[in-house]
Amino acid sequence: MKFGGTSVGDASCIEKVVEIIREASQECDVVVVVSAMSGVTNKLIEAATQSEAGNREPVAVIFEELRKQHEASATALVHLAAERRSLGQRMQAIFNEGDHLCQGTILLRELTPRARDSISSLGERLSAPLVAAALAAHGVVSEAIEATELFVTDSCHGAAEPRMDLTRERCQARLSPLLKQGIVPVLTGFIGATEEGVLTTLGRGGSDYSATILGSALDADEVIIWTDVDGVLTADPRLVHGAKTIPEISYREAAELAYFGAKVLHPKTLRPLVQSGTPLWIRNTFAPERPGTKITPTGSGSSNDGGVKALTAIGDVALITVGGPGMLGVPDVLGRTFKTTATIQANVLLSSQSSSQNDICLVVSSALAERTVEALRREFAQDLAHEKVEHVNFDPDVAIIALVGDNMRGVSGIVGRTFGALDRESVDIIAIAQGSSGCSISFVVPRKDMKAALIATHREFGLGAESTHSSDEMAVDTDATPESAPANGQMNAANLAASAD
Ligand code: ADP
Ligand code: ASP
Ligand code: MG
């Protein structure tokens, strides 16, 4: 069972988590993975960035806030003096480590990927002992364990990959004896360590991935991701009012949704389960009586009208165009374009090419847009000078909308209906891409229209609650907008990430 940031957001949330674990542990063996408390990883990364800039004051303020937040929860959850003291000592040691890491960064004015990982890992290292102590206070024998002991990864800081053979060995050796004794292990999500013991992180939102890595390593019967929504919904409920919970979807559908920005799952979450076919559940910590979504190798097969099962969007992306009439004569433009993006490790989320080769467009994350454009301009410098390639440009204000459903391939008219729905809302479609698997169709639209495009498409394919009236949708949606969104209601993935951490 994995509990996300909002699920361990404060003492009253942790009480709910404890109840869920307590009940489940009476029925079967449970291993718990926890995220940092909501908002903590963002703050730690801010502290790391401020340290690099040499700003002592904001770093001190952040650590003071974090200390208060964790102490308040510890006080509310753990009442026995001895238990509270030992939790306090463990937390203090972690805060001291954070202090040393930031002081070192301030002195050097350099934030290495390794130091950044170590600083951003502190949240999980604090929440695991907190949850374990809360469990103990409610009579559930538990032990907090740092995943650096168990998860062996490569040294790719910020996006580490597990070495499953070693990870499996260590997880089984360390956790099986605990389970045999009825002890509930509480592991830190998000982190691991290289074989040499250097701490790594799996990437933002990576605790989901930690849970399935662990599920696979332990041959678990099922993995449950407990979060703050009822399951995988037909669209992000913060953007589309009336989005419905999907009872069952396939691994591929879930992976596609995650890839195209559905924050409810980290994009790599399904990978460790593919071989075993282990079911993955998404359930609501705050409404544990609801069934949630079951993610299985083949899904239920049933989908709404039109084969579309769910929608998703990514807001913080940019569209890069390599184009011009002269491109017809330039050799291997496509190959050179993708070689360039691969060299700078820019993940291309979507690409399309017009038939005469005179326009290739790529969508990459906003953070990488300028670097990608510079690299492409270097690659095509000679061709640009001879005006064979007329331009390498980018539009920073776009979004991707993706339609997902295993059965879309067999259904005609999906693209036409989407065009119609978007046209009625006066949303321009800038580019479109359909994978050969037929499991997703993605559209690039102006970012300012992202939400309207989602709402219109959601309605067109009858994905939501029937009674929702379109004007109500728009009105209620504003309430659903997280505080950090810009005043005009425009939303992007960065806002979403910042709002939920
Ligand atoms: P956690 O902290 O539990 O990991 P996240 O904030 O990472 O939770 O993910 C849950 C959030 O994902 C939800 O609150 C919801 O706003 C967002 N989300 C985006 N798309 C979807 C979707 N299709 N179904 C459910 N939730 C979604
Ligand atoms: N705490 C980490 C993050 O905010 C990992 C996670 O929550 O899954 O990215
Ligand atoms: Mg998450």
PDB file of C-alpha atoms in Angstrom, residues 225-355:
ATOM      1  CA  ILE A 225      -2.072   3.302  -4.372  1.00  0.00           C
ATOM      2  CA  TRP A 226      -4.056   5.357  -1.881  1.00  0.00           C
ATOM      3  CA  THR A 227      -4.525   8.966  -2.921  1.00  0.00           C
ATOM      4  CA  ASP A 228      -6.943  11.905  -2.703  1.00  0.00           C
ATOM      5  CA  VAL A 229      -9.341  10.936  -5.514  1.00  0.00           C
ATOM      6  CA  ASP A 230     -11.638   7.944  -6.001  1.00  0.00           C
ATOM      7  CA  GLY A 231      -9.465   6.276  -8.623  1.00  0.00           C
ATOM      8  CA  VAL A 232      -8.482   6.949 -12.200  1.00  0.00           C
ATOM      9  CA  LEU A 233     -11.101   9.372 -13.469  1.00  0.00           C
ATOM     10  CA  THR A 234     -12.250  10.120 -17.005  1.00  0.00           C
ATOM     11  CA  ALA A 235     -10.290  13.408 -16.721  1.00  0.00           C
ATOM     12  CA  ASP A 236      -8.473  15.398 -14.073  1.00  0.00           C
ATOM     13  CA  PRO A 237     -11.325  16.355 -11.716  1.00  0.00           C
ATOM     14  CA  ARG A 238      -9.656  19.690 -11.013  1.00  0.00           C
ATOM     15  CA  LEU A 239     -10.096  20.625 -14.649  1.00  0.00           C
ATOM     16  CA  VAL A 240     -13.268  18.819 -15.669  1.00  0.00           C
ATOM     17  CA  HIS A 241     -16.156  18.937 -13.279  1.00  0.00           C
ATOM     18  CA  GLY A 242     -18.220  15.789 -13.534  1.00  0.00           C
ATOM     19  CA  ALA A 243     -15.306  13.482 -14.398  1.00  0.00           C
ATOM     20  CA  LYS A 244     -16.221   9.941 -13.348  1.00  0.00           C
ATOM     21  CA  THR A 245     -14.251   7.156 -11.715  1.00  0.00           C
ATOM     22  CA  ILE A 246     -13.388   4.350 -14.138  1.00  0.00           C
ATOM     23  CA  PRO A 247     -13.982   0.982 -12.434  1.00  0.00           C
ATOM     24  CA  GLU A 248     -11.383  -0.961 -14.451  1.00  0.00           C
ATOM     25  CA  ILE A 249      -8.780  -0.037 -17.050  1.00  0.00           C
ATOM     26  CA  SER A 250      -5.895  -1.791 -18.717  1.00  0.00           C
ATOM     27  CA  TYR A 251      -2.211  -1.354 -17.984  1.00  0.00           C
ATOM     28  CA  ARG A 252      -1.779   0.211 -21.394  1.00  0.00           C
ATOM     29  CA  GLU A 253      -4.572   2.732 -20.937  1.00  0.00           C
ATOM     30  CA  ALA A 254      -3.284   3.689 -17.502  1.00  0.00           C
ATOM     31  CA  ALA A 255       0.281   3.987 -18.787  1.00  0.00           C
ATOM     32  CA  GLU A 256      -0.851   6.138 -21.685  1.00  0.00           C
ATOM     33  CA  LEU A 257      -2.794   8.436 -19.357  1.00  0.00           C
ATOM     34  CA  ALA A 258       0.203   8.723 -17.052  1.00  0.00           C
ATOM     35  CA  TYR A 259       2.535   9.419 -19.983  1.00  0.00           C
ATOM     36  CA  PHE A 260       0.264  12.221 -21.157  1.00  0.00           C
ATOM     37  CA  GLY A 261       0.234  13.933 -17.796  1.00  0.00           C
ATOM     38  CA  ALA A 262      -2.458  12.326 -15.589  1.00  0.00           C
ATOM     39  CA  LYS A 263      -0.768  13.058 -12.287  1.00  0.00           C
ATOM     40  CA  VAL A 264      -2.601  10.299 -10.465  1.00  0.00           C
ATOM     41  CA  LEU A 265       0.120   7.869 -11.651  1.00  0.00           C
ATOM     42  CA  HIS A 266       3.834   8.311 -12.219  1.00  0.00           C
ATOM     43  CA  PRO A 267       4.507   7.365 -15.871  1.00  0.00           C
ATOM     44  CA  LYS A 268       6.685   4.369 -14.964  1.00  0.00           C
ATOM     45  CA  THR A 269       4.299   2.906 -12.392  1.00  0.00           C
ATOM     46  CA  LEU A 270       2.996   0.035 -14.488  1.00  0.00           C
ATOM     47  CA  ARG A 271       6.355  -1.202 -15.732  1.00  0.00           C
ATOM     48  CA  PRO A 272       7.350  -3.448 -12.809  1.00  0.00           C
ATOM     49  CA  LEU A 273       3.969  -5.205 -12.905  1.00  0.00           C
ATOM     50  CA  VAL A 274       3.823  -6.094 -16.593  1.00  0.00           C
ATOM     51  CA  GLN A 275       5.578  -9.424 -16.272  1.00  0.00           C
ATOM     52  CA  SER A 276       3.540 -10.733 -13.350  1.00  0.00           C
ATOM     53  CA  GLY A 277       0.212  -9.138 -14.307  1.00  0.00           C
ATOM     54  CA  THR A 278      -0.313  -8.068 -10.691  1.00  0.00           C
ATOM     55  CA  PRO A 279      -3.416  -5.880 -10.300  1.00  0.00           C
ATOM     56  CA  LEU A 280      -2.886  -2.268  -9.268  1.00  0.00           C
ATOM     57  CA  TRP A 281      -5.626  -0.402  -7.441  1.00  0.00           C
ATOM     58  CA  ILE A 282      -6.078   3.335  -7.113  1.00  0.00           C
ATOM     59  CA  ARG A 283      -8.202   4.167  -4.086  1.00  0.00           C
ATOM     60  CA  ASN A 284      -9.243   7.142  -1.982  1.00  0.00           C
ATOM     61  CA  THR A 285      -7.725   7.434   1.507  1.00  0.00           C
ATOM     62  CA  PHE A 286     -10.545   9.786   2.447  1.00  0.00           C
ATOM     63  CA  ALA A 287     -13.306   7.465   1.176  1.00  0.00           C
ATOM     64  CA  PRO A 288     -11.925   3.952   1.714  1.00  0.00           C
ATOM     65  CA  GLU A 289     -15.387   2.417   1.393  1.00  0.00           C
ATOM     66  CA  ARG A 290     -15.395   3.237  -2.345  1.00  0.00           C
ATOM     67  CA  PRO A 291     -14.030   0.534  -4.627  1.00  0.00           C
ATOM     68  CA  GLY A 292     -11.567   2.649  -6.625  1.00  0.00           C
ATOM     69  CA  THR A 293     -10.090   1.751  -9.993  1.00  0.00           C
ATOM     70  CA  LYS A 294      -8.608  -1.641 -10.751  1.00  0.00           C
ATOM     71  CA  ILE A 295      -5.800  -1.618 -13.292  1.00  0.00           C
ATOM     72  CA  THR A 296      -5.300  -5.015 -14.907  1.00  0.00           C
ATOM     73  CA  PRO A 297      -3.321  -6.329 -17.904  1.00  0.00           C
ATOM     74  CA  THR A 298      -6.340  -6.213 -20.223  1.00  0.00           C
ATOM     75  CA  GLY A 299      -8.844  -3.956 -18.463  1.00  0.00           C
ATOM     76  CA  SER A 300     -12.580  -4.510 -18.582  1.00  0.00           C
ATOM     77  CA  GLY A 301     -12.848  -3.851 -22.314  1.00  0.00           C
ATOM     78  CA  SER A 302     -15.925  -1.747 -21.834  1.00  0.00           C
ATOM     79  CA  SER A 303     -15.712   1.892 -22.771  1.00  0.00           C
ATOM     80  CA  ASN A 304     -18.095   4.721 -23.248  1.00  0.00           C
ATOM     81  CA  ASP A 305     -19.590   5.874 -26.462  1.00  0.00           C
ATOM     82  CA  GLY A 306     -16.879   6.078 -29.120  1.00  0.00           C
ATOM     83  CA  GLY A 307     -14.188   3.892 -27.567  1.00  0.00           C
ATOM     84  CA  VAL A 308     -12.685   6.815 -25.666  1.00  0.00           C
ATOM     85  CA  LYS A 309     -12.150   5.934 -22.047  1.00  0.00           C
ATOM     86  CA  ALA A 310     -10.431   8.969 -20.587  1.00  0.00           C
ATOM     87  CA  LEU A 311      -8.778  12.259 -21.432  1.00  0.00           C
ATOM     88  CA  THR A 312      -5.679  13.889 -20.181  1.00  0.00           C
ATOM     89  CA  ALA A 313      -3.652  17.015 -20.807  1.00  0.00           C
ATOM     90  CA  ILE A 314      -0.144  18.326 -20.404  1.00  0.00           C
ATOM     91  CA  GLY A 315       0.109  22.078 -20.061  1.00  0.00           C
ATOM     92  CA  ASP A 316       3.787  22.824 -19.635  1.00  0.00           C
ATOM     93  CA  VAL A 317       4.950  21.893 -23.114  1.00  0.00           C
ATOM     94  CA  ALA A 318       6.272  23.783 -26.124  1.00  0.00           C
ATOM     95  CA  LEU A 319       5.903  23.125 -29.814  1.00  0.00           C
ATOM     96  CA  ILE A 320       9.080  23.268 -31.877  1.00  0.00           C
ATOM     97  CA  THR A 321       8.887  23.556 -35.641  1.00  0.00           C
ATOM     98  CA  VAL A 322      11.713  22.780 -38.024  1.00  0.00           C
ATOM     99  CA  GLY A 323      10.530  23.906 -41.405  1.00  0.00           C
ATOM    100  CA  GLY A 324      10.564  25.755 -44.651  1.00  0.00           C
ATOM    101  CA  PRO A 325      10.032  24.971 -48.304  1.00  0.00           C
ATOM    102  CA  GLY A 326      13.727  24.278 -48.916  1.00  0.00           C
ATOM    103  CA  MET A 327      13.697  21.279 -46.618  1.00  0.00           C
ATOM    104  CA  LEU A 328      12.805  18.966 -49.418  1.00  0.00           C
ATOM    105  CA  GLY A 329      16.455  18.937 -50.464  1.00  0.00           C
ATOM    106  CA  VAL A 330      17.970  18.528 -47.014  1.00  0.00           C
ATOM    107  CA  PRO A 331      19.109  14.980 -46.344  1.00  0.00           C
ATOM    108  CA  ASP A 332      17.684  13.034 -43.453  1.00  0.00           C
ATOM    109  CA  VAL A 333      15.990  15.898 -41.646  1.00  0.00           C
ATOM    110  CA  LEU A 334      13.917  13.579 -39.526  1.00  0.00           C
ATOM    111  CA  GLY A 335      16.875  11.434 -38.477  1.00  0.00           C
ATOM    112  CA  ARG A 336      19.003  14.453 -37.644  1.00  0.00           C
ATOM    113  CA  THR A 337      16.183  16.083 -35.688  1.00  0.00           C
ATOM    114  CA  PHE A 338      15.627  13.061 -33.451  1.00  0.00           C
ATOM    115  CA  LYS A 339      19.338  12.394 -33.066  1.00  0.00           C
ATOM    116  CA  THR A 340      19.679  15.936 -31.777  1.00  0.00           C
ATOM    117  CA  THR A 341      16.850  15.583 -29.273  1.00  0.00           C
ATOM    118  CA  ALA A 342      18.308  12.266 -28.112  1.00  0.00           C
ATOM    119  CA  THR A 343      21.759  13.812 -27.636  1.00  0.00           C
ATOM    120  CA  ILE A 344      20.413  16.423 -25.250  1.00  0.00           C
ATOM    121  CA  GLN A 345      18.044  13.870 -23.666  1.00  0.00           C
ATOM    122  CA  ALA A 346      14.926  15.831 -24.552  1.00  0.00           C
ATOM    123  CA  ASN A 347      11.968  13.492 -24.460  1.00  0.00           C
ATOM    124  CA  VAL A 348       9.745  14.102 -27.499  1.00  0.00           C
ATOM    125  CA  LEU A 349       6.159  13.762 -26.288  1.00  0.00           C
ATOM    126  CA  LEU A 350       4.584  14.050 -29.721  1.00  0.00           C
ATOM    127  CA  SER A 351       5.788  14.636 -33.259  1.00  0.00           C
ATOM    128  CA  SER A 352       4.251  15.098 -36.651  1.00  0.00           C
ATOM    129  CA  GLN A 353       5.531  15.746 -40.130  1.00  0.00           C
ATOM    130  CA  SER A 354       3.911  17.103 -43.237  1.00  0.00           C
ATOM    131  CA  SER A 355       4.286  15.058 -46.386  1.00  0.00           C
TER     132      SER A 355
END
